[in-house]
Amino acid sequence: MKWKLLLSVLAGLLVAGVLALWGGFLVARAYFEPELPSVQSLRELQLALPLKIYSADGKLLGEFGAERRALLKYNEFPPRVVQAFLAAEDDRFFDHPGVDWMGLARAAFALAVTGQKSQGGSTITMQLARNVFLSSERTYGRKFKEILLALNIEKELKKEEILELYLNKIYLGERAYGVGAAALIYFGKNINDLKLSEAAVIAGLPKAPSRDNPIANPERAKERRNYVLRRMHQLGYISAEEFKAAAQEPLVVKPYRAKAEVDAYYVAEMVRQDILARYGEEAAYTQGFIVTTTIDSRRQLAANAALRKALDDYSERHGWRGPEAKIDPALLAPGEEQKLVDALDARPQVTGLLPVVVLSYTPQKLTLRAREGDVDLEPQHFKWAAFSAKRAPAVGDVLRIRAGGKEGREWVLGQLPQAQGALVALDPRDGSIVALVGGYDFFQGKFNRVTQARRQAGSGFKPFLYAAAMARGYTPASIFLDAPVVFSVRGQKDWRPENYGGDFKGPMTLREALVQSRNLVSIRVLEAIGVDYARDYIARFGLPKDHMPRNLTMSLGTGDFTPLEMARGFTTLANGGYLVEPHFIDSIRDGAGKLLFKAQPKIACFECEQLPPPPEEAADDPSANENEAPPPDIPENGAPRVVDAQTVWMITDILHDVTVRGTAAKLNELGRNDLAGKTGTTNDETDAWFNGYQKTLVATAWVGRDQPGPLGKGEVGGRAALPMWMDFMRVALKDVPQGMLPRPSGLVSVRIDRRSGKLAGDEADAVFEVVPQDRIPEAADAPAADEEGRSSSGGVEELF
């Protein structure tokens, strides 16, 4: 009797509990129901408009969308894909009413035992409700809304309709929404072409798409894939043989690359980040912004080709490093073609460098198998590798080939680059960036060396130092001593700087010192004008003052700057002394075409009347300190003048000599007489630079390693970086008329003694030099120049 009474009481309590829960559910439903969206809105998939980026001449550079979609009907999803998602997320989907009460009970029990909430118990229908309508917050209110919505969805839609919406709407990482988009983004395939193992990878993503996706975390993605495959086997969807084969397959990912007409991915990424900062993430990817950049597509393509060629040439100069990897020769047998393709696809994908496998090698021919078929290389196509008997290619070796030979129409042996590079080109009139490439291949790593690689400038910094000296009162004819010097620093080893090559040339003019890039003269120049003065003055060129050392090493280019900062500095020399702001966005429009932004850059005043130069100290006291007033601005849309026209012209004239008979004399091959520039090399050939310009275009080229280290003996700016600059300018300046900025008034050409820097007589070892009219050197044995700058000795040739 007691047992019956106890059972009756328990049954009553259970019924009362169920009634209480049901009553609570009805009350809560009445409370939350008005807040719930209609199920009908599920059918109305509103597709977001992507962000599109174009060059100045209308070529597509990139496309970014929050929702990459490929909408499919239920019967268009392969059965294995549907089964993979059911196995991973909800194997009772076709049996429950939208809510898996047993799963919720397990989640509630876990909460009672551990005290922690979990996501357990969510069905596919509940996930659909959450992803479409609700936030991701983990509260009881949100969970209850999710349950109510799931029940409503199941009442109004068929199971197949729900699954179709889910497979089209679910977020799967990498901005992919839906299985069709994920197939393209992760594997470059149509959904019908997915292998079983690939379908399992995608089905494993909904739980943690950022953590488990095969691009971000391939090992974790493989674990999830194998879990999904195991569940499919347990549920009878696949056989034991299929499970074993799919679980053993390598995980080969082909990350999606947005179709672009011009490879300017570094620029496209810069634009993407800018739009995010302006408008926020949600608007940036959904409002259909159309961004027109300042990029010139022809010059951009030239920059890409020039950088890759420079790095390929550098790699080949330093010899063959051996095979990249080995592949089982068994994969070369008939019938194993797909496995071989998978093995090649698993290699790092690098633009222009195709992975291949060695089939055979003799000194007369190297036969390779590529993804698309066999390739034969003749001896001239692999001569640079200098194969020896002990280091010859063997069957199964993985190598690289690239386009080369005559007009780039033949395959030649290549290898992955050891060094990296950067090239950026600006229009000096307004600072617009017309070409930018931040590395060999954007998809190897998105680190943009143009804007992010801060490296020592080397001798490329010297033109700014010499400009400071001329603004301080010196001239190209001023004499400095090229001789050993020792600096003692208390508690440290003596500093004994040297010239590159270790020689000394005695007294020399500033022109010759800069043309020949003499380190010891640069040190003495900085010592003469003062470190603090030099830092203040050089900052006028747009170079960050806080990145210039406050000591004499600054004269050797130990300050660290990005290639873009260096290019900006040289624009001030190219445009006659005006500071322009680099920019890469010309306009922004919304999805309806409404103009939201139009660049209004400050323009360098080429033809307008020159304003007075910034105030400088008297020429007869070059070592005095001064408190300089800020340079005056050109009104309205004019860029501020920061350096006087005479100083700029004198420096440019010297840098023109650099390209004719100095460290960049190789530029004579371009057949132009309007170029100026400066090579740069840092200690141990760690960084190689060339910064150069014509009056309408400035470009900076850099070669180095991401982890700073020696490039190798002889890899100076003139060898490693200058060819890149030349190859770019050969295309970029095609059909651009030659021309240099006119010599400003107040400069005169005088005949000077090359050893003393003084006015020379006819009998002396003399050269003509251009100096300011008010700084004509004294004559040793002749009267000073008259008021018009002429001398009875004939030392002054012209007056301008």
Tab-separated table of C-alpha atoms in Angstrom, residues 412-565:
chain	number	residue	atom	x	y	z
A	412	VAL	CA	62.207	27.706	-67.611
A	413	LEU	CA	63.333	26.242	-64.306
A	414	GLY	CA	62.514	28.364	-61.271
A	415	GLN	CA	62.421	28.053	-57.497
A	416	LEU	CA	60.618	29.662	-54.597
A	417	PRO	CA	62.084	33.109	-53.824
A	418	GLN	CA	64.456	33.448	-50.879
A	419	ALA	CA	64.255	37.230	-50.697
A	420	GLN	CA	61.280	39.566	-50.795
A	421	GLY	CA	60.721	42.934	-52.356
A	422	ALA	CA	58.516	45.994	-52.679
A	423	LEU	CA	57.860	48.581	-55.354
A	424	VAL	CA	55.713	51.694	-55.137
A	425	ALA	CA	55.275	54.506	-57.659
A	426	LEU	CA	53.697	57.919	-57.087
A	427	ASP	CA	52.718	60.886	-59.186
A	428	PRO	CA	54.779	63.692	-57.576
A	429	ARG	CA	52.244	66.308	-58.596
A	430	ASP	CA	49.569	65.151	-56.153
A	431	GLY	CA	50.898	62.050	-54.331
A	432	SER	CA	48.555	59.586	-56.038
A	433	ILE	CA	49.865	56.020	-55.930
A	434	VAL	CA	49.871	54.682	-59.493
A	435	ALA	CA	51.421	51.253	-58.797
A	436	LEU	CA	52.083	49.249	-55.627
A	437	VAL	CA	53.248	45.688	-55.075
A	438	GLY	CA	54.099	44.619	-51.547
A	439	GLY	CA	55.718	41.233	-52.181
A	440	TYR	CA	56.168	38.336	-54.586
A	441	ASP	CA	52.682	36.934	-54.026
A	442	PHE	CA	49.924	38.404	-51.841
A	443	PHE	CA	48.475	34.968	-51.151
A	444	GLN	CA	51.777	33.683	-49.761
A	445	GLY	CA	51.359	36.162	-46.933
A	446	LYS	CA	49.447	39.424	-46.785
A	447	PHE	CA	52.304	41.379	-45.205
A	448	ASN	CA	52.571	44.556	-47.284
A	449	ARG	CA	56.218	45.527	-47.436
A	450	VAL	CA	55.469	48.886	-49.063
A	451	THR	CA	53.588	50.130	-46.021
A	452	GLN	CA	54.632	47.767	-43.223
A	453	ALA	CA	58.313	46.893	-43.732
A	454	ARG	CA	60.268	49.557	-41.846
A	455	ARG	CA	63.908	49.116	-42.826
A	456	GLN	CA	67.145	51.108	-42.739
A	457	ALA	CA	67.363	53.403	-45.752
A	458	GLY	CA	71.124	53.197	-46.347
A	459	SER	CA	72.602	55.707	-48.778
A	460	GLY	CA	69.167	56.482	-50.169
A	461	PHE	CA	68.867	58.815	-47.184
A	462	LYS	CA	71.867	60.938	-48.192
A	463	PRO	CA	70.066	63.244	-50.663
A	464	PHE	CA	67.948	64.575	-47.795
A	465	LEU	CA	71.040	65.146	-45.675
A	466	TYR	CA	72.776	67.005	-48.505
A	467	ALA	CA	69.632	69.083	-49.063
A	468	ALA	CA	69.795	70.088	-45.395
A	469	ALA	CA	73.430	71.071	-45.857
A	470	MET	CA	72.664	73.224	-48.896
A	471	ALA	CA	69.787	74.885	-47.104
A	472	ARG	CA	72.307	75.587	-44.337
A	473	GLY	CA	74.634	77.415	-46.684
A	474	TYR	CA	76.756	74.814	-48.452
A	475	THR	CA	76.775	74.250	-52.214
A	476	PRO	CA	77.618	71.395	-54.582
A	477	ALA	CA	81.095	72.973	-54.796
A	478	SER	CA	81.738	72.881	-51.041
A	479	ILE	CA	84.781	70.786	-50.147
A	480	PHE	CA	84.759	68.040	-47.487
A	481	LEU	CA	87.442	65.544	-46.606
A	482	ASP	CA	87.039	61.889	-47.500
A	483	ALA	CA	89.470	60.414	-44.964
A	484	PRO	CA	89.410	58.052	-41.979
A	485	VAL	CA	87.718	59.229	-38.811
A	486	VAL	CA	87.386	57.644	-35.370
A	487	PHE	CA	84.713	58.483	-32.813
A	488	SER	CA	85.240	57.519	-29.205
A	489	VAL	CA	82.186	56.796	-27.068
A	490	ARG	CA	82.657	56.403	-23.333
A	491	GLY	CA	82.234	52.802	-22.286
A	492	GLN	CA	81.895	51.537	-25.857
A	493	LYS	CA	84.113	50.392	-28.661
A	494	ASP	CA	85.438	53.157	-30.918
A	495	TRP	CA	83.335	53.748	-34.022
A	496	ARG	CA	85.444	53.590	-37.199
A	497	PRO	CA	83.076	54.127	-40.134
A	498	GLU	CA	84.261	53.235	-43.620
A	499	ASN	CA	83.333	53.819	-47.229
A	500	TYR	CA	81.931	50.902	-49.201
A	501	GLY	CA	85.116	49.362	-50.575
A	502	GLY	CA	87.311	50.749	-47.790
A	503	ASP	CA	89.159	53.409	-49.828
A	504	PHE	CA	89.617	57.174	-49.268
A	505	LYS	CA	89.797	59.948	-51.863
A	506	GLY	CA	90.787	63.002	-49.862
A	507	PRO	CA	89.190	66.434	-50.431
A	508	MET	CA	86.159	66.349	-52.713
A	509	THR	CA	83.115	68.429	-53.566
A	510	LEU	CA	79.687	67.600	-52.183
A	511	ARG	CA	78.590	66.745	-55.719
A	512	GLU	CA	81.252	64.067	-56.094
A	513	ALA	CA	80.679	62.808	-52.560
A	514	LEU	CA	76.977	62.194	-53.256
A	515	VAL	CA	77.537	60.815	-56.766
A	516	GLN	CA	80.075	58.340	-55.372
A	517	SER	CA	78.112	57.829	-52.115
A	518	ARG	CA	81.065	58.502	-49.808
A	519	ASN	CA	80.113	57.604	-46.246
A	520	LEU	CA	82.911	59.528	-44.549
A	521	VAL	CA	81.956	62.764	-46.255
A	522	SER	CA	78.318	62.270	-45.231
A	523	ILE	CA	79.379	61.902	-41.613
A	524	ARG	CA	81.384	65.124	-41.763
A	525	VAL	CA	78.487	66.939	-43.429
A	526	LEU	CA	76.117	65.930	-40.639
A	527	GLU	CA	78.700	66.885	-38.032
A	528	ALA	CA	79.026	70.306	-39.657
A	529	ILE	CA	75.336	71.174	-39.844
A	530	GLY	CA	74.294	69.548	-36.560
A	531	VAL	CA	72.198	66.463	-35.880
A	532	ASP	CA	69.218	68.347	-34.451
A	533	TYR	CA	69.094	70.766	-37.382
A	534	ALA	CA	69.317	67.903	-39.866
A	535	ARG	CA	66.500	65.954	-38.213
A	536	ASP	CA	64.225	69.015	-38.175
A	537	TYR	CA	64.961	69.884	-41.783
A	538	ILE	CA	64.718	66.357	-43.218
A	539	ALA	CA	61.314	65.914	-41.564
A	540	ARG	CA	60.068	68.466	-44.114
A	541	PHE	CA	60.269	65.743	-46.763
A	542	GLY	CA	57.643	63.742	-44.891
A	543	LEU	CA	60.113	61.318	-43.268
A	544	PRO	CA	59.142	60.661	-39.629
A	545	LYS	CA	61.530	62.520	-37.367
A	546	ASP	CA	61.201	59.952	-34.578
A	547	HIS	CA	62.711	57.318	-36.897
A	548	MET	CA	65.911	59.283	-37.430
A	549	PRO	CA	68.676	58.450	-34.919
A	550	ARG	CA	69.874	61.402	-32.890
A	551	ASN	CA	73.527	60.734	-33.650
A	552	LEU	CA	76.010	60.754	-36.507
A	553	THR	CA	75.045	57.267	-37.720
A	554	MET	CA	71.979	58.939	-39.193
A	555	SER	CA	74.203	60.174	-42.044
A	556	LEU	CA	74.672	56.569	-43.206
A	557	GLY	CA	70.941	55.903	-43.413
A	558	THR	CA	70.429	54.016	-40.156
A	559	GLY	CA	66.991	55.574	-39.819
A	560	ASP	CA	64.244	53.097	-40.621
A	561	PHE	CA	61.498	53.984	-43.082
A	562	THR	CA	58.950	52.171	-45.196
A	563	PRO	CA	59.316	52.185	-48.993
A	564	LEU	CA	56.225	54.406	-49.170
A	565	GLU	CA	57.821	56.948	-46.818
